[in-house]
Short mmCIF file of C-alpha atoms in Angstrom, two decimals:
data_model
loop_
_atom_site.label_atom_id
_atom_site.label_comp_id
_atom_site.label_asym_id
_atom_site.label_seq_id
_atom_site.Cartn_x
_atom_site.Cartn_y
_atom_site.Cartn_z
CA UNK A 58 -33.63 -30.41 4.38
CA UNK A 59 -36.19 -28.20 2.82
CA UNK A 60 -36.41 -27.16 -0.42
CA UNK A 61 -37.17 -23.68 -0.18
CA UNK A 62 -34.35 -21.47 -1.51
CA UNK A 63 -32.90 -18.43 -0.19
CA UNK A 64 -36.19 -16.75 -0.24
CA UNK A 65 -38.12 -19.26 1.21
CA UNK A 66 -35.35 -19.13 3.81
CA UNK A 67 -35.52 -15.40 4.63
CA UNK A 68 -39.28 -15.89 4.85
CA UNK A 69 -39.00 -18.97 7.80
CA UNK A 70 -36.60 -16.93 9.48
CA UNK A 71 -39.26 -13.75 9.69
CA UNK A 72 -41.31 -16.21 11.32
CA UNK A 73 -39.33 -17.20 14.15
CA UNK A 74 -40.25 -14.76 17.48
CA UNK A 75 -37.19 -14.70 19.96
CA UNK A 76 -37.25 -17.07 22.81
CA UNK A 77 -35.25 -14.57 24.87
CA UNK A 78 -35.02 -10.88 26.23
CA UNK A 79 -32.22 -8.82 24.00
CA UNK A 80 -28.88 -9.38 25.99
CA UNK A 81 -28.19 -7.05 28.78
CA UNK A 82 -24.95 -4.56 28.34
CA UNK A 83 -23.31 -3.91 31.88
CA UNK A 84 -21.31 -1.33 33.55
CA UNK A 85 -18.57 -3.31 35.27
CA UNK A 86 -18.21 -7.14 33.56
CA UNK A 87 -15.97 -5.83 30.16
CA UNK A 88 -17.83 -8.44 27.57
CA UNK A 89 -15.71 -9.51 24.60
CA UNK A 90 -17.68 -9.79 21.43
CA UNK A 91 -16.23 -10.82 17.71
CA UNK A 92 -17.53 -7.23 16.70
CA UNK A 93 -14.52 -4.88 16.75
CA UNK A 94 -15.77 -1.71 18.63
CA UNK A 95 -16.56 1.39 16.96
CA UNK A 96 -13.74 3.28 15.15
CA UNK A 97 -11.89 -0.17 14.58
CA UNK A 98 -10.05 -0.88 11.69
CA UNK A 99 -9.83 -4.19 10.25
CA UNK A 100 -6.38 -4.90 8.44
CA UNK A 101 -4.29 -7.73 7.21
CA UNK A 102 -1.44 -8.68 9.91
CA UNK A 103 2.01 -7.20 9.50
CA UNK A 104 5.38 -7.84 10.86
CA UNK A 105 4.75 -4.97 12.46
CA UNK A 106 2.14 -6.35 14.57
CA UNK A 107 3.76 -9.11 15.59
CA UNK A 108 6.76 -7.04 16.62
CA UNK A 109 4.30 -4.62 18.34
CA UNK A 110 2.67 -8.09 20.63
CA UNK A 111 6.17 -9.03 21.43
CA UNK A 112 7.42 -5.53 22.61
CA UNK A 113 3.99 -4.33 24.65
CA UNK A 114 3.20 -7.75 25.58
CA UNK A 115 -0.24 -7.26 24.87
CA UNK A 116 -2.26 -9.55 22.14
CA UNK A 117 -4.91 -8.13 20.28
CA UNK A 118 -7.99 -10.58 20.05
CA UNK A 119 -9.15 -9.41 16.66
CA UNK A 120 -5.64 -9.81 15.27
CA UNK A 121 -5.77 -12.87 16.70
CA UNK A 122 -9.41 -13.87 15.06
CA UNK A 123 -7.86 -12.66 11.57
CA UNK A 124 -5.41 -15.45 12.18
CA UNK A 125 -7.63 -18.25 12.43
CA UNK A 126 -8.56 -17.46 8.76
CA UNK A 127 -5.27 -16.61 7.11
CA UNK A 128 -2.56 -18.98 9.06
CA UNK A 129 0.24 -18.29 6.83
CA UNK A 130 0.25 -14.84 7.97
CA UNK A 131 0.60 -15.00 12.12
CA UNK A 132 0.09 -13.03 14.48
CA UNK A 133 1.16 -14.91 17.67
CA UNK A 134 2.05 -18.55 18.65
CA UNK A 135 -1.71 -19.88 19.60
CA UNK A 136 -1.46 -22.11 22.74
CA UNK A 137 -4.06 -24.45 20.91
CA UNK A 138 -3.70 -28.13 23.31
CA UNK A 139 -4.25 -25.47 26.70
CA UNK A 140 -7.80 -23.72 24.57
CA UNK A 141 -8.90 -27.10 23.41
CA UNK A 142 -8.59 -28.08 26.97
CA UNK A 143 -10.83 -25.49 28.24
CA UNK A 144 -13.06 -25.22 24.87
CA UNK A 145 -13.76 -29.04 24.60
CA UNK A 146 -13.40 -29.91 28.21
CA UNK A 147 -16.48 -31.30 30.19
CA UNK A 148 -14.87 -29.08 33.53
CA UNK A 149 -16.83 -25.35 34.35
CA UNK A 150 -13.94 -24.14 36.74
CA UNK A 151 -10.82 -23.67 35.45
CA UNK A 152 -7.16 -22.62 36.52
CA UNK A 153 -4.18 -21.26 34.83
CA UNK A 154 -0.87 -21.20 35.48
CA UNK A 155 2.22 -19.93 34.28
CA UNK A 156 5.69 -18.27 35.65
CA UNK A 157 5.50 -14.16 35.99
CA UNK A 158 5.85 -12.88 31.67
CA UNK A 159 5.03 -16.50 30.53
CA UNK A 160 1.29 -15.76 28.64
CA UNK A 161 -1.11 -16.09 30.71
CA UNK A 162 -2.74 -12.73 29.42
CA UNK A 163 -2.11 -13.54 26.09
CA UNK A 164 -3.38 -16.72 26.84
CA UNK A 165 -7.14 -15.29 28.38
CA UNK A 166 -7.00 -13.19 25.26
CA UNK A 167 -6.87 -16.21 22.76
CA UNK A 168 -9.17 -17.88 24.78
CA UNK A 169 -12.01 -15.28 24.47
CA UNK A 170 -12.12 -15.83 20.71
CA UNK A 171 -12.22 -19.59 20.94
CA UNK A 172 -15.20 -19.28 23.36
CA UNK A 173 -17.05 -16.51 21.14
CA UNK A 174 -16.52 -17.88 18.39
CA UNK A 175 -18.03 -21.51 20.09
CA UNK A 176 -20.95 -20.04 20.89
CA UNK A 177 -20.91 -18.40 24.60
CA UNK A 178 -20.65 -14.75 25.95
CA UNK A 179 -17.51 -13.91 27.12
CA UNK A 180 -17.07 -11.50 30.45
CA UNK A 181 -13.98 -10.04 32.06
CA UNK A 182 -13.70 -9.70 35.45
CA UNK A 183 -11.85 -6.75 36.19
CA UNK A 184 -12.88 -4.63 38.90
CA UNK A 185 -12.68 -5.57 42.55
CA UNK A 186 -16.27 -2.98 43.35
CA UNK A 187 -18.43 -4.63 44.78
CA UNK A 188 -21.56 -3.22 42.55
CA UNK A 189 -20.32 -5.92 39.75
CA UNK A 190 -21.91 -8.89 42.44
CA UNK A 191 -25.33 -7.82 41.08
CA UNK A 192 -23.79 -7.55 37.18
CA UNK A 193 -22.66 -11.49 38.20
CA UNK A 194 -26.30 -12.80 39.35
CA UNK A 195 -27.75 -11.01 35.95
CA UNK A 196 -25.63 -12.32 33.89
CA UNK A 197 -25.79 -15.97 35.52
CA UNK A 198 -29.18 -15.78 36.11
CA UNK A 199 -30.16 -15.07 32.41
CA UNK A 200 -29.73 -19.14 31.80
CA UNK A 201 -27.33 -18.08 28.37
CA UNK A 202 -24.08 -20.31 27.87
CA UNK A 203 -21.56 -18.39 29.10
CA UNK A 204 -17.55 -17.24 30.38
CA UNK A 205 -15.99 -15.76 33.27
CA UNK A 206 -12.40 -14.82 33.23
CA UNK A 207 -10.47 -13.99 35.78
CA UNK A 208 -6.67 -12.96 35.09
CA UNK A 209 -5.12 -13.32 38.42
CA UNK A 210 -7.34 -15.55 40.77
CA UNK A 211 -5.30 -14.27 43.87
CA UNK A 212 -6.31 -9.60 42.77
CA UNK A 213 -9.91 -11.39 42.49
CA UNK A 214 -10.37 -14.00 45.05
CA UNK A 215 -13.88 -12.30 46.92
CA UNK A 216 -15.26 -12.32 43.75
CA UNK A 217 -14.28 -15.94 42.76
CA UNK A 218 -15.16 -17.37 45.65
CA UNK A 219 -18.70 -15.59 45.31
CA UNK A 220 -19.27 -16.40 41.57
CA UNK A 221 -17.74 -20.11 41.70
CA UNK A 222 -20.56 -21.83 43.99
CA UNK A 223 -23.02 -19.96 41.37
CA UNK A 224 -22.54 -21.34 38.05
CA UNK A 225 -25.57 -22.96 36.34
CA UNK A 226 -24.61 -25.89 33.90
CA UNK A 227 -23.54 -24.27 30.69
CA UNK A 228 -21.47 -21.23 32.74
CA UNK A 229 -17.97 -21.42 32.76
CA UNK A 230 -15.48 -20.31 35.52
CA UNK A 231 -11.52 -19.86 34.02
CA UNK A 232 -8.77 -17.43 36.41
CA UNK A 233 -5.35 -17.25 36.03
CA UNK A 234 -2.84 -17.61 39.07
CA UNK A 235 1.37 -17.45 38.71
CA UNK A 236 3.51 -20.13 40.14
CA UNK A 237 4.85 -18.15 42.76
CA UNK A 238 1.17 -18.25 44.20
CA UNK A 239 0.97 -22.42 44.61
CA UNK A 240 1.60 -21.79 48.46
CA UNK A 241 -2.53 -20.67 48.58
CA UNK A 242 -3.93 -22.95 45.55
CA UNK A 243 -5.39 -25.49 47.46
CA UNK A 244 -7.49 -22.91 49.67
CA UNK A 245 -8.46 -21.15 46.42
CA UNK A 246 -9.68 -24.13 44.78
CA UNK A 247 -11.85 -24.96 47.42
CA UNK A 248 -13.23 -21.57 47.32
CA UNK A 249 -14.52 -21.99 43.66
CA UNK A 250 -17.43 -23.87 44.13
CA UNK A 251 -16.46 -26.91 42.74
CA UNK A 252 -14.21 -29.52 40.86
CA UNK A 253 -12.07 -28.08 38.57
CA UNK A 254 -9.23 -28.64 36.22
CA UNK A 255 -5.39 -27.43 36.29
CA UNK A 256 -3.58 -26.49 33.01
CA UNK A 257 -0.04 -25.24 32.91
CA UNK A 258 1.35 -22.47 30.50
CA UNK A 259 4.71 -23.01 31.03
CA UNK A 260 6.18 -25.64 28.61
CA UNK A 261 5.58 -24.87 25.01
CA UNK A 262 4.53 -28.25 23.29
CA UNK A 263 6.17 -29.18 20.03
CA UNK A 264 3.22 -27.85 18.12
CA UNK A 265 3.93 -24.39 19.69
CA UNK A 266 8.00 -24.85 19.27
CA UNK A 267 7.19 -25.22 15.29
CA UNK A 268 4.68 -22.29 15.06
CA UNK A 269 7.23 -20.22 16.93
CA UNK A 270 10.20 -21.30 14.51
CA UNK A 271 7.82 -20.31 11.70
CA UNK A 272 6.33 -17.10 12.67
CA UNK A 273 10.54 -15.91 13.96
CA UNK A 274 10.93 -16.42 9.69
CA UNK A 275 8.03 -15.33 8.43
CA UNK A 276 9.26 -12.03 10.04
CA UNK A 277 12.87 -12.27 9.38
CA UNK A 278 13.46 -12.33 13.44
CA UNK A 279 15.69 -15.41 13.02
CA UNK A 280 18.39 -12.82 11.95
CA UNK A 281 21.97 -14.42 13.15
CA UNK A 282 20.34 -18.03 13.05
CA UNK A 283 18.54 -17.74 9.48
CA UNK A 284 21.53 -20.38 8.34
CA UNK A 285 20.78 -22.95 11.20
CA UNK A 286 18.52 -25.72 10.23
CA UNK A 287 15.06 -26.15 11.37
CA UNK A 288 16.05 -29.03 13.54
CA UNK A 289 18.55 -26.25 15.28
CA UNK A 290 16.11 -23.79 15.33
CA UNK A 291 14.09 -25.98 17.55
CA UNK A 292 17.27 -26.96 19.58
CA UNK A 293 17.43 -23.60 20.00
CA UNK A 294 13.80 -23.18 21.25
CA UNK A 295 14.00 -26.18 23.43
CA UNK A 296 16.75 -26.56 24.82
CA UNK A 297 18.35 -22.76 25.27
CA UNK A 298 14.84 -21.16 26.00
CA UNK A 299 13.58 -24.54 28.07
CA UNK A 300 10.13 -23.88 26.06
CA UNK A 301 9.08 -21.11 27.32
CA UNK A 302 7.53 -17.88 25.94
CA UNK A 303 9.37 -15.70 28.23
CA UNK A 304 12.49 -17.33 27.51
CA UNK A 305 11.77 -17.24 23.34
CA UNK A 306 11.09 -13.22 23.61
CA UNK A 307 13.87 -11.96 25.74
CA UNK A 308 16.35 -13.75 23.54
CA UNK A 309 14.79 -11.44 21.30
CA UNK A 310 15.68 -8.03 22.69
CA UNK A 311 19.51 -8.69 22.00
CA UNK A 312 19.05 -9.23 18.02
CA UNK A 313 19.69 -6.25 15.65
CA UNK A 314 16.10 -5.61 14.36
CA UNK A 315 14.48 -5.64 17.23
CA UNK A 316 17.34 -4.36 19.65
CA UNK A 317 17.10 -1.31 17.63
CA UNK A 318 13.72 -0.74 18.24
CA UNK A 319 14.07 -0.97 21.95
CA UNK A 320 16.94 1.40 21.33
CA UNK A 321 14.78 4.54 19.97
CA UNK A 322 12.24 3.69 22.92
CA UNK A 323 14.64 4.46 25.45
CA UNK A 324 16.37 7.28 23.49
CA UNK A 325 13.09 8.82 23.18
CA UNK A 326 12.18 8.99 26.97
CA UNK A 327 15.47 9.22 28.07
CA UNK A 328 18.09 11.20 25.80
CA UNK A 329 15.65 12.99 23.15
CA UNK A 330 12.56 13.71 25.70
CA UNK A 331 13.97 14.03 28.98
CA UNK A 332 10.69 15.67 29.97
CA UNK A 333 9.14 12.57 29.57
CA UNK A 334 11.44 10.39 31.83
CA UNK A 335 8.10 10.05 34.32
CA UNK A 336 5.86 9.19 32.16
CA UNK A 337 8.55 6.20 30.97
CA UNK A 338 9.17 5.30 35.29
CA UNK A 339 5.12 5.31 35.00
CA UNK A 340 4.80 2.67 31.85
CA UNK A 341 7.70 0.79 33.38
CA UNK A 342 5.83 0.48 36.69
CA UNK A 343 2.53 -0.50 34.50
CA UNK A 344 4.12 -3.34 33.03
CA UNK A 345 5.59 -5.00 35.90
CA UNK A 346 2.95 -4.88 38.21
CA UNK A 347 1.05 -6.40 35.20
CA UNK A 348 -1.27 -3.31 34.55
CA UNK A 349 -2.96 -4.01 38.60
CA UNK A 350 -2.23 -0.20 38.88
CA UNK A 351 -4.57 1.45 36.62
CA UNK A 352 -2.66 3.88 33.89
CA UNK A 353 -5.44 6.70 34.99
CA UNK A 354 -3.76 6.25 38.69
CA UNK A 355 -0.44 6.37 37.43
CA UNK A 356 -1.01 10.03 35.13
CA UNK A 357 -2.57 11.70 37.91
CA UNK A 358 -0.28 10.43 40.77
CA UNK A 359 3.10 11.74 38.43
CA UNK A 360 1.21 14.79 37.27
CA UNK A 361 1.61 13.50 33.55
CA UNK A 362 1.10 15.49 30.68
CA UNK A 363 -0.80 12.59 28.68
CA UNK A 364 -1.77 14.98 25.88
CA UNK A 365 1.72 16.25 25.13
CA UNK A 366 3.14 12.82 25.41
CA UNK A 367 0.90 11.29 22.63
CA UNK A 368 1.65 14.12 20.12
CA UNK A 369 5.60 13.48 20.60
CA UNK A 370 5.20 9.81 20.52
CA UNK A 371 3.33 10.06 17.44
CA UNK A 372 5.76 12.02 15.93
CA UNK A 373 8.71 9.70 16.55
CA UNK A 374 10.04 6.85 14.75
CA UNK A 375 8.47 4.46 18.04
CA UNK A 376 4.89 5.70 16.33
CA UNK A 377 4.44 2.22 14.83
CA UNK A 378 4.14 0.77 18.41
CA UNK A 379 0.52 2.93 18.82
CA UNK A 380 -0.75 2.45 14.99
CA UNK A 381 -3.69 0.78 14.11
CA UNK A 382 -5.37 1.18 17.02
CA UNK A 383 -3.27 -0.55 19.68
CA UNK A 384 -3.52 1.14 23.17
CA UNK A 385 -0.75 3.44 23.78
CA UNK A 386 0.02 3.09 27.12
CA UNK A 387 0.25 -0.97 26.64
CA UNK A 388 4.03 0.52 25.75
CA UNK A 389 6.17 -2.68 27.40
CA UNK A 390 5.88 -5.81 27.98
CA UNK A 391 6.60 -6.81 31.83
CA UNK A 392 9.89 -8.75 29.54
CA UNK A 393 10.87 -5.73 27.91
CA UNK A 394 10.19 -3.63 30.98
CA UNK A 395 12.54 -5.75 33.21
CA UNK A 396 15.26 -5.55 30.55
CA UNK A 397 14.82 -2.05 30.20
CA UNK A 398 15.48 -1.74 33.74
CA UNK A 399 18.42 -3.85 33.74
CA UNK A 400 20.39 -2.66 30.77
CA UNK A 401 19.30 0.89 29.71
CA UNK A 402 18.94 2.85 32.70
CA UNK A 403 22.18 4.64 33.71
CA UNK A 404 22.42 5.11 37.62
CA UNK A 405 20.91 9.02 37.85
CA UNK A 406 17.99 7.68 35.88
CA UNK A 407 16.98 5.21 38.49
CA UNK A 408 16.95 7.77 40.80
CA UNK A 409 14.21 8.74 39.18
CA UNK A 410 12.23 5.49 39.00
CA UNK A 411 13.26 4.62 42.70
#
């Protein structure tokens, strides 16, 4: 302790010269900071986005970070045991697994803000090119603690197995794979350059069952099971949705509030913008092949009018879904997509999508 004050402080701090270069910005690792980008805006969470995380299946990490200070507003059901494994643990390689729509995503997402927030810098690897290799041996090289994530191990396995035997002591190493994919786990494992650690998304622990039973009424999603005890609640969560994310939000999309919503998204591509019908076979196609297909690929393979669709959608009462800065063409989740498919689209329509 030294008693200096504030100004004393200030004036110690002046002193101090930086014992590294200023960190490098790159072209092709996407680094996550706590800073929201540019044009940003900070609010307080609404119901509306938590309905907006469970329709586009996409969680936004500076929601998120606004939850770990106000935790009687949420935003999402925070996998906490599965980050403290990979935030606390002594491992630097890292796998993740869940079934296909069962938060692995979200998961990366929630993890990014845990590892900021501890300390490190935080890369996405999203880009198979193989101009990031260089971008890798920079950022390794500069000595800094620091993250790699990889959503889907299996899209990025060249670049896994090239980064994985490189990691100096404080770098960590954490990809995603599905369950469908066990058959080639072993060989991908061995191909990361060392020991590493397995944690499975699938089962929701009883932690994550109660902060899904309280977010579902702090929104008013309960709806027809508002009267059902909390001990049926859970019942509900654990035994009719086996604890499982997936399981939790497509029992959703049959419940008046939010079965309306899905409603006017479908009316609005399909009966009140017919004109649009592509664009809709384009997000539909975005969402279940998990976004692999870039959107930019998508608009100029259909020949979409992207302009025109953004002033209609932003005229409609499905506007909320883009507010605030969410992405617009994060429109469904792969969930919502799949029961899209299944119970909105009348045969002529998937004539269209075929």
């Amino acid at each position: 302790l030294l008693p200096i004050g504030l100004d004393g402080l200030r004036e110690k701090i002046s002193e101090i010269q930086p014992t590294h270069e200023a960190p490098q910005h790159y072209q092709y690792l996407r680094e996550f900071t706590l800073l929201p980008p540019a044009g940003y805006s900070v609010e307080e969470i609404t119901g509306d986005d938590f309905l907006s995380s469970v329709l586009t299946g996409y969680v936004d990490p500076y929601k998120y970070t606004g939850q770990q200070s106000d935790i009687e507003t949420p935003y999402c059901v925070e996998r906490s045991k599965a980050l403290s494994d990979v935030v606390d643990g002594v491992q630097q390689r890292y796998i993740i697994s869940s079934d296909f729509g069962n938060g692995k995503t979200t998961f990366l997402n929630q993890l990014s803000v845990k590892l900021a927030i501890s300390g490190r810098r935080v890369f996405f690897i999203e880009t198979r090119l193989s101009d990031m290799f260089k971008e890798i041996d920079d950022a390794v090289r500069a000595g800094y603690p620091v993250a790699f994530l990889v959503d889907d191990v299996v899209r990025h396995r060249a670049t896994v197995s090239y980064l994985g035997p490189r990691l100096h002591n404080q770098a960590l190493l954490i990809c995603t794979t599905r369950g469908d994919q066990d058959a080639q786990y072993e060989q991908i494992a061995a191909e990361m350059g060392g020991a590493h650690r397995f944690v499975d998304l699938n089962q929701l622990n009883d932690q994550e069952v109660d902060d899904w039973n309280y977010i579902l009424e702090r929104w008013g999603y309960w709806e027809r099971r508002t009267s059902l005890s909390e001990d049926d609640r859970r019942k509900f969560i654990v035994d009719d949705c086996g604890r499982e994310n997936r399981s939790i939000i497509l029992s959703l999309f049959g419940q008046s509030n939010i079965a309306a919503k899905i409603d006017s998204l479908v009316n609005f591509f399909l009966r009140s913008n017919p004109e649009h019908v592509d664009a809709f076979c384009a997000l539909l196609i975005s969402s279940l092949v998990q976004r692999h297909v870039s959107w930019e690929s998508l608009v100029g393979w259909l020949d979409i009018n992207e302009t025109q669709l953004r002033k209609d959608l932003l005229k409609d009462d499905v506007s909320f879904l883009f507010a605030r800065g969410r992405k617009w063409s994060f429109l469904t989740s792969a969930q919502l997509a799949e029961y899209i498919l299944k119970y909105k689209f009348i045969e002529s329509e998937r004539d269209t999508l075929v």
